[in-house]
């Protein structure tokens, strides 16, 4: 690397995180090249036209304190509007459908007391964790030795509480409570600002969504980067030294002063680094799996459930769909229902042929919204676990023992190699906001390397 | 793949498992080609000369019921002899050194009762698991929702019991109790035939070792395969269809009717399969991490500890070395001490510069064997987590939730792709015996594909 590098920084991955990093570097006058394995930008955001309406097959919602994605949306002129909350929510539980208002489902008093007790305890434990260093928290080792399931069992949680937290695990991390570290759960909740902020629609992370589709934000950033992005270019080799990097995708190699790797941690292992990365980085790559999440949308002439006083939001203890939202563009336009299928439900659903998937998903909708739900004008599903270069969604579902041992390596630079991706954010990790934060942080960090050589 | 394939079967990985598969196929008259990423054969077995004496930097011991590795050793003329058990074992515990005989350490009566209770329970749970299908066992889901640590806590295990099982976890899987699924622990113990069989020297898995070094077994198999092995050839791409495979390492591609992939499960992700593997195989590759284990050897003029009535076997609750063995070739030859450093101890030890590693390891030996242990004639350590194409040792340390969800995919063929490696064995998984069993099983399985085309 004695000759002058081709660009200042190579970015691996053109999701929200990688593009945010690239955009910020360009704004500071640095040159970049972005390699993207897929033939599109946006990563875990993906626009889709469903019978004329825009739906988000990936990241969808934004809410208060998600300042970085909101700022970026404003700068890229992507409007957002409130998720529908007019009407009552529905709870499909133990074979019966009940209605409720607000975020607290209509369970019996005993169940609600138990859930309140656990939420109080979880919020307290989460708030006590030091931001960006949960491994330094009180009882971190013990909390990281538990799965969410074993921790709930140790707290003598009621069956209803266990089932409700299972829905949270499926939606938030694409895993069952048996798969995920309790310390990771707490740190994630801390990063959201508490359970209510994480789970609520009004006042929480589902408060608004983007009528033009969230991928549009990435497309807008990509447009300005123009020729600096290579699609269909999976990076498989990064040669590095203190003097710079040579990043190869297929037969093309681009030299730079630094590289920002903005892919899910589990996908880092697919890149060969020469020399090899420190052992902690390689061990981490074996211990940071992506969750299993599938999203489905059905469109109808109108949001007919609203006539019946329902807001389209559901929680269910029976699969395949265990949570729904109404993402209709307006009250008189087409009605759009969004359903989440996660973890074990998704593992069996994902294997089915298309017509069976459709039937099972619509039957789930019909349980709550009636037989009209069986006859949509259009239907689509997106199985994130099957995405070859993403490895699963919505984010990592980290098992016990990994966060305390490898968490501090997750975003730690190695020579001229920097790390982005929503998993590396210390606020709103796993969300679009975390992706932007992580990209911006990596861009700032790599200036040390980039500007030292100017 | 219309033209005739170059060989019948390509084998990826020239460890004990891959070479056993290749050897068995050749014995049946089939042609093979073996690709090995490292510049040597043997995988997690590795001979080393320490001041003239042979030591095993990887797999070392064999014991009763390990029939397949014993048969292979006989066929390749590799002799084995008893591990020294003459004298008393030592226990370094809570800052004091005590002596004991047999496999039960000299803890107080209360501690021994608690350990006995837990061992009884664990053996009973392990024995009840169906061989090759632990996910079908009673309470499998609940056991797989626990780490070994959270399960011991739920059983109200004493601190001594927890510390003893931590030593077992470090040695057997290269992990702490907080990192590993209880169901995986039980299935592993079942595969060994119980805790005593797994942990004992006399009558157990440490009963004998190989004076010429265990890698010799692989070298002997490799010699007979001759030109059919390519070293320094990391396979990065496998194109496959029902008609066969094209396996590429660097610029070289070999076509075959089938491929046997005999690498640790976590390393499978580094190979690109076209078309991609079923989603379950890809998800599994993110959830099957290798442990972190380091071995050290020191040689002395004589096995001086024997003069003092010690057999060289130690258990310790203080690091870095928490278990030792005497692998001296004879009573009057040089004295050889083997020490195991695992999991968290290894994570910090592995980072130290050589002289500090040596000092810490020898200080551990000296705690039990006296100051003479500080002055060896030679010293060596082997840090398995750092091995680029192996990813860690001694075997996989599978976290909660993975075995019930992905275990049935671990060895399941995909078209002409078959899976070997000790992790895929249903007896003695994680041992040399499991490696041979898995290789032999994969060779048998792929005959369906290979002979259908003859």
Tab-separated table of N, CA, C and O in Angstrom, chain A residues 338-410:
chain	number	residue	atom	x	y	z
A	338	UNK	N	-50.583	-5.297	8.942
A	338	UNK	CA	-49.221	-5.836	9.058
A	338	UNK	C	-49.231	-6.886	10.161
A	338	UNK	O	-49.768	-6.647	11.244
A	339	UNK	N	-48.638	-8.041	9.880
A	339	UNK	CA	-48.522	-9.087	10.901
A	339	UNK	C	-47.082	-9.525	11.085
A	339	UNK	O	-46.324	-9.598	10.106
A	340	UNK	N	-46.723	-9.794	12.346
A	340	UNK	CA	-45.370	-10.285	12.651
A	340	UNK	C	-45.414	-11.770	12.987
A	340	UNK	O	-46.231	-12.209	13.799
A	341	UNK	N	-44.498	-12.511	12.384
A	341	UNK	CA	-44.339	-13.941	12.663
A	341	UNK	C	-42.888	-14.137	13.061
A	341	UNK	O	-41.991	-13.843	12.260
A	342	UNK	N	-42.632	-14.597	14.296
A	342	UNK	CA	-41.235	-14.659	14.731
A	342	UNK	C	-40.840	-15.973	15.336
A	342	UNK	O	-41.680	-16.751	15.794
A	343	UNK	N	-39.555	-16.239	15.308
A	343	UNK	CA	-38.907	-17.348	16.007
A	343	UNK	C	-39.550	-18.681	15.613
A	343	UNK	O	-39.647	-18.989	14.431
A	344	UNK	N	-39.996	-19.489	16.583
A	344	UNK	CA	-40.467	-20.840	16.260
A	344	UNK	C	-41.629	-20.829	15.273
A	344	UNK	O	-41.705	-21.689	14.382
A	345	UNK	N	-42.557	-19.870	15.420
A	345	UNK	CA	-43.632	-19.759	14.441
A	345	UNK	C	-43.057	-19.543	13.049
A	345	UNK	O	-43.486	-20.156	12.078
A	346	UNK	N	-42.085	-18.638	12.943
A	346	UNK	CA	-41.509	-18.337	11.636
A	346	UNK	C	-40.741	-19.533	11.095
A	346	UNK	O	-40.761	-19.802	9.896
A	347	UNK	N	-40.077	-20.263	11.983
A	347	UNK	CA	-39.302	-21.414	11.522
A	347	UNK	C	-40.199	-22.422	10.808
A	347	UNK	O	-39.800	-23.004	9.806
A	348	UNK	N	-41.409	-22.644	11.320
A	348	UNK	CA	-42.275	-23.592	10.605
A	348	UNK	C	-43.014	-22.906	9.450
A	348	UNK	O	-43.136	-23.501	8.367
A	349	UNK	N	-43.446	-21.688	9.647
A	349	UNK	CA	-44.151	-20.956	8.578
A	349	UNK	C	-43.264	-20.805	7.340
A	349	UNK	O	-43.706	-21.024	6.206
A	350	UNK	N	-42.011	-20.437	7.565
A	350	UNK	CA	-41.113	-20.129	6.442
A	350	UNK	C	-40.924	-21.299	5.487
A	350	UNK	O	-40.606	-21.119	4.315
A	351	UNK	N	-41.090	-22.526	6.017
A	351	UNK	CA	-40.866	-23.724	5.199
A	351	UNK	C	-42.043	-24.065	4.299
A	351	UNK	O	-41.917	-24.920	3.419
A	352	UNK	N	-43.201	-23.462	4.541
A	352	UNK	CA	-44.413	-23.842	3.813
A	352	UNK	C	-44.422	-23.259	2.409
A	352	UNK	O	-43.801	-22.227	2.144
A	353	UNK	N	-45.176	-23.900	1.501
A	353	UNK	CA	-45.323	-23.327	0.151
A	353	UNK	C	-46.180	-22.059	0.222
A	353	UNK	O	-46.956	-21.876	1.177
A	354	UNK	N	-46.076	-21.170	-0.772
A	354	UNK	CA	-46.726	-19.855	-0.723
A	354	UNK	C	-48.212	-19.899	-0.392
A	354	UNK	O	-48.683	-19.122	0.453
A	355	UNK	N	-48.983	-20.795	-1.012
A	355	UNK	CA	-50.431	-20.760	-0.768
A	355	UNK	C	-50.764	-21.127	0.676
A	355	UNK	O	-51.698	-20.618	1.260
A	356	UNK	N	-49.956	-22.008	1.278
A	356	UNK	CA	-50.200	-22.373	2.678
A	356	UNK	C	-49.796	-21.247	3.613
A	356	UNK	O	-50.436	-21.024	4.646
A	357	UNK	N	-48.715	-20.569	3.273
A	357	UNK	CA	-48.306	-19.437	4.103
A	357	UNK	C	-49.421	-18.387	4.119
A	357	UNK	O	-49.806	-17.878	5.160
A	358	UNK	N	-49.919	-18.093	2.927
A	358	UNK	CA	-50.986	-17.105	2.795
A	358	UNK	C	-52.209	-17.510	3.621
A	358	UNK	O	-52.764	-16.705	4.372
A	359	UNK	N	-52.603	-18.773	3.500
A	359	UNK	CA	-53.783	-19.261	4.214
A	359	UNK	C	-53.610	-19.136	5.722
A	359	UNK	O	-54.494	-18.685	6.443
A	360	UNK	N	-52.432	-19.528	6.204
A	360	UNK	CA	-52.214	-19.484	7.657
A	360	UNK	C	-52.168	-18.052	8.172
A	360	UNK	O	-52.690	-17.757	9.244
A	361	UNK	N	-51.530	-17.182	7.411
A	361	UNK	CA	-51.435	-15.789	7.852
A	361	UNK	C	-52.812	-15.147	7.876
A	361	UNK	O	-53.209	-14.503	8.862
A	362	UNK	N	-53.586	-15.346	6.800
A	362	UNK	CA	-54.916	-14.733	6.737
A	362	UNK	C	-55.837	-15.306	7.810
A	362	UNK	O	-56.648	-14.575	8.399
A	363	UNK	N	-55.700	-16.594	8.103
A	363	UNK	CA	-56.522	-17.184	9.170
A	363	UNK	C	-56.212	-16.524	10.503
A	363	UNK	O	-57.108	-16.333	11.336
A	364	UNK	N	-54.940	-16.200	10.719
A	364	UNK	CA	-54.572	-15.470	11.939
A	364	UNK	C	-55.272	-14.119	11.999
A	364	UNK	O	-55.837	-13.748	13.033
A	365	UNK	N	-55.207	-13.390	10.890
A	365	UNK	CA	-55.904	-12.100	10.841
A	365	UNK	C	-57.401	-12.286	11.122
A	365	UNK	O	-58.021	-11.518	11.854
A	366	UNK	N	-57.987	-13.341	10.519
A	366	UNK	CA	-59.433	-13.550	10.619
A	366	UNK	C	-59.876	-13.861	12.045
A	366	UNK	O	-61.004	-13.538	12.437
A	367	UNK	N	-58.989	-14.486	12.839
A	367	UNK	CA	-59.323	-14.783	14.237
A	367	UNK	C	-59.775	-13.523	14.964
A	367	UNK	O	-60.681	-13.552	15.782
A	368	UNK	N	-59.112	-12.416	14.651
A	368	UNK	CA	-59.420	-11.166	15.343
A	368	UNK	C	-60.367	-10.280	14.531
A	368	UNK	O	-61.304	-9.699	15.075
A	369	UNK	N	-60.116	-10.207	13.211
A	369	UNK	CA	-60.826	-9.209	12.406
A	369	UNK	C	-62.011	-9.781	11.634
A	369	UNK	O	-62.667	-9.070	10.882
A	370	UNK	N	-62.257	-11.075	11.770
A	370	UNK	CA	-63.409	-11.681	11.114
A	370	UNK	C	-63.080	-12.197	9.723
A	370	UNK	O	-61.985	-12.004	9.194
A	371	UNK	N	-64.063	-12.845	9.117
A	371	UNK	CA	-63.859	-13.544	7.851
A	371	UNK	C	-63.481	-12.625	6.704
A	371	UNK	O	-62.869	-13.076	5.719
A	372	UNK	N	-63.837	-11.349	6.804
A	372	UNK	CA	-63.444	-10.419	5.741
A	372	UNK	C	-61.934	-10.421	5.532
A	372	UNK	O	-61.446	-10.151	4.433
A	373	UNK	N	-61.208	-10.719	6.609
A	373	UNK	CA	-59.743	-10.708	6.513
A	373	UNK	C	-59.218	-11.804	5.589
A	373	UNK	O	-58.084	-11.734	5.116
A	374	UNK	N	-60.075	-12.816	5.298
A	374	UNK	CA	-59.642	-13.922	4.439
A	374	UNK	C	-59.576	-13.519	2.961
A	374	UNK	O	-59.087	-14.292	2.135
A	375	UNK	N	-60.113	-12.349	2.624
A	375	UNK	CA	-60.214	-11.990	1.209
A	375	UNK	C	-59.525	-10.670	0.897
A	375	UNK	O	-60.172	-9.675	0.570
A	376	UNK	N	-58.217	-10.632	0.997
A	376	UNK	CA	-57.500	-9.385	0.708
A	376	UNK	C	-57.418	-9.161	-0.801
A	376	UNK	O	-57.615	-10.090	-1.593
A	377	UNK	N	-57.138	-7.927	-1.172
A	377	UNK	CA	-56.889	-7.648	-2.589
A	377	UNK	C	-55.457	-8.044	-2.961
A	377	UNK	O	-55.172	-8.301	-4.125
A	378	UNK	N	-54.593	-8.103	-1.968
A	378	UNK	CA	-53.218	-8.548	-2.240
A	378	UNK	C	-52.578	-9.007	-0.936
A	378	UNK	O	-53.030	-8.641	0.169
A	379	UNK	N	-51.530	-9.817	-1.057
A	379	UNK	CA	-50.857	-10.386	0.112
A	379	UNK	C	-49.372	-10.515	-0.214
A	379	UNK	O	-48.994	-10.834	-1.343
A	380	UNK	N	-48.526	-10.275	0.784
A	380	UNK	CA	-47.090	-10.482	0.581
A	380	UNK	C	-46.471	-10.882	1.914
A	380	UNK	O	-46.965	-10.488	2.981
A	381	UNK	N	-45.432	-11.699	1.856
A	381	UNK	CA	-44.655	-11.941	3.074
A	381	UNK	C	-43.165	-11.855	2.760
A	381	UNK	O	-42.752	-11.982	1.611
A	382	UNK	N	-42.398	-11.558	3.792
A	382	UNK	CA	-40.948	-11.411	3.648
A	382	UNK	C	-40.292	-12.192	4.781
A	382	UNK	O	-40.495	-11.891	5.957
A	383	UNK	N	-39.509	-13.211	4.390
A	383	UNK	CA	-38.871	-14.083	5.374
A	383	UNK	C	-37.413	-13.671	5.530
A	383	UNK	O	-36.570	-14.017	4.705
A	384	UNK	N	-37.104	-12.922	6.589
A	384	UNK	CA	-35.771	-12.327	6.700
A	384	UNK	C	-34.667	-13.334	6.971
A	384	UNK	O	-33.511	-13.104	6.594
A	385	UNK	N	-34.990	-14.447	7.641
A	385	UNK	CA	-33.938	-15.426	7.939
A	385	UNK	C	-33.331	-15.999	6.665
A	385	UNK	O	-32.186	-16.433	6.648
A	386	UNK	N	-34.103	-16.002	5.582
A	386	UNK	CA	-33.617	-16.578	4.340
A	386	UNK	C	-32.720	-15.667	3.532
A	386	UNK	O	-32.143	-16.105	2.533
A	387	UNK	N	-32.602	-14.400	3.927
A	387	UNK	CA	-31.791	-13.447	3.158
A	387	UNK	C	-30.303	-13.770	3.328
A	387	UNK	O	-29.726	-13.593	4.407
A	388	UNK	N	-29.699	-14.188	2.230
A	388	UNK	CA	-28.349	-14.752	2.290
A	388	UNK	C	-27.322	-13.819	2.930
A	388	UNK	O	-26.505	-14.243	3.737
A	389	UNK	N	-27.321	-12.546	2.595
A	389	UNK	CA	-26.270	-11.635	3.059
A	389	UNK	C	-26.684	-10.842	4.282
A	389	UNK	O	-25.961	-9.928	4.710
A	390	UNK	N	-27.858	-11.163	4.838
A	390	UNK	CA	-28.334	-10.473	6.034
A	390	UNK	C	-28.385	-11.459	7.199
A	390	UNK	O	-27.998	-11.135	8.309
A	391	UNK	N	-28.833	-12.682	6.905
A	391	UNK	CA	-28.718	-13.748	7.896
A	391	UNK	C	-29.851	-13.813	8.898
A	391	UNK	O	-29.845	-14.679	9.764
A	392	UNK	N	-30.819	-12.907	8.817
A	392	UNK	CA	-31.955	-12.940	9.721
A	392	UNK	C	-32.318	-11.562	10.215
A	392	UNK	O	-31.607	-10.595	9.957
A	393	UNK	N	-33.457	-11.472	10.882
A	393	UNK	CA	-33.910	-10.193	11.375
A	393	UNK	C	-34.769	-10.364	12.605
A	393	UNK	O	-35.074	-11.492	12.991
A	394	UNK	N	-35.162	-9.296	13.268
A	394	UNK	CA	-34.847	-7.918	12.918
A	394	UNK	C	-33.423	-7.512	13.304
A	394	UNK	O	-32.874	-6.594	12.734
A	395	UNK	N	-32.836	-8.227	14.263
A	395	UNK	CA	-31.510	-7.868	14.744
A	395	UNK	C	-30.888	-9.108	15.350
A	395	UNK	O	-31.400	-10.211	15.179
A	396	UNK	N	-29.771	-8.958	16.072
A	396	UNK	CA	-29.130	-10.112	16.699
A	396	UNK	C	-29.926	-10.569	17.911
A	396	UNK	O	-30.516	-9.758	18.615
A	397	UNK	N	-29.945	-11.883	18.128
A	397	UNK	CA	-30.549	-12.488	19.317
A	397	UNK	C	-29.403	-13.193	20.041
A	397	UNK	O	-29.112	-14.353	19.777
A	398	UNK	N	-28.764	-12.464	20.931
A	398	UNK	CA	-27.490	-12.933	21.496
A	398	UNK	C	-27.732	-13.879	22.669
A	398	UNK	O	-28.477	-13.540	23.588
A	399	UNK	N	-27.139	-15.067	22.636
A	399	UNK	CA	-27.367	-16.053	23.692
A	399	UNK	C	-26.561	-15.719	24.961
A	399	UNK	O	-25.698	-14.844	24.939
A	400	UNK	N	-26.839	-16.429	26.056
A	400	UNK	CA	-26.116	-16.163	27.305
A	400	UNK	C	-24.593	-16.291	27.143
A	400	UNK	O	-24.097	-17.060	26.324
A	401	UNK	N	-23.892	-15.524	27.966
A	401	UNK	CA	-22.442	-15.671	28.071
A	401	UNK	C	-21.646	-14.863	27.081
A	401	UNK	O	-20.437	-14.679	27.261
A	402	UNK	N	-22.276	-14.368	26.017
A	402	UNK	CA	-21.519	-13.702	24.955
A	402	UNK	C	-21.312	-12.210	25.241
A	402	UNK	O	-20.225	-11.668	24.990
A	403	UNK	N	-22.335	-11.540	25.757
A	403	UNK	CA	-22.247	-10.087	25.921
A	403	UNK	C	-21.161	-9.699	26.922
A	403	UNK	O	-20.374	-8.781	26.674
A	404	UNK	N	-21.102	-10.398	28.058
A	404	UNK	CA	-20.074	-10.064	29.051
A	404	UNK	C	-18.676	-10.385	28.544
A	404	UNK	O	-17.708	-9.743	28.945
A	405	UNK	N	-18.550	-11.372	27.669
A	405	UNK	CA	-17.222	-11.794	27.219
A	405	UNK	C	-16.756	-11.108	25.946
A	405	UNK	O	-15.563	-10.889	25.748
A	406	UNK	N	-17.707	-10.782	25.052
A	406	UNK	CA	-17.304	-10.251	23.747
A	406	UNK	C	-17.928	-8.903	23.409
A	406	UNK	O	-17.566	-8.294	22.409
A	407	UNK	N	-18.875	-8.445	24.241
A	407	UNK	CA	-19.578	-7.198	23.934
A	407	UNK	C	-18.641	-6.020	23.715
A	407	UNK	O	-18.859	-5.196	22.828
A	408	UNK	N	-17.572	-5.949	24.495
A	408	UNK	CA	-16.687	-4.781	24.380
A	408	UNK	C	-15.880	-4.809	23.083
A	408	UNK	O	-15.222	-3.826	22.743
A	409	UNK	N	-15.911	-5.935	22.369
A	409	UNK	CA	-15.198	-6.028	21.089
A	409	UNK	C	-16.100	-5.709	19.897
A	409	UNK	O	-15.618	-5.584	18.772
A	410	UNK	N	-17.393	-5.591	20.127
A	410	UNK	CA	-18.361	-5.516	19.034
A	410	UNK	C	-18.089	-4.340	18.099
A	410	UNK	O	-18.192	-4.469	16.880
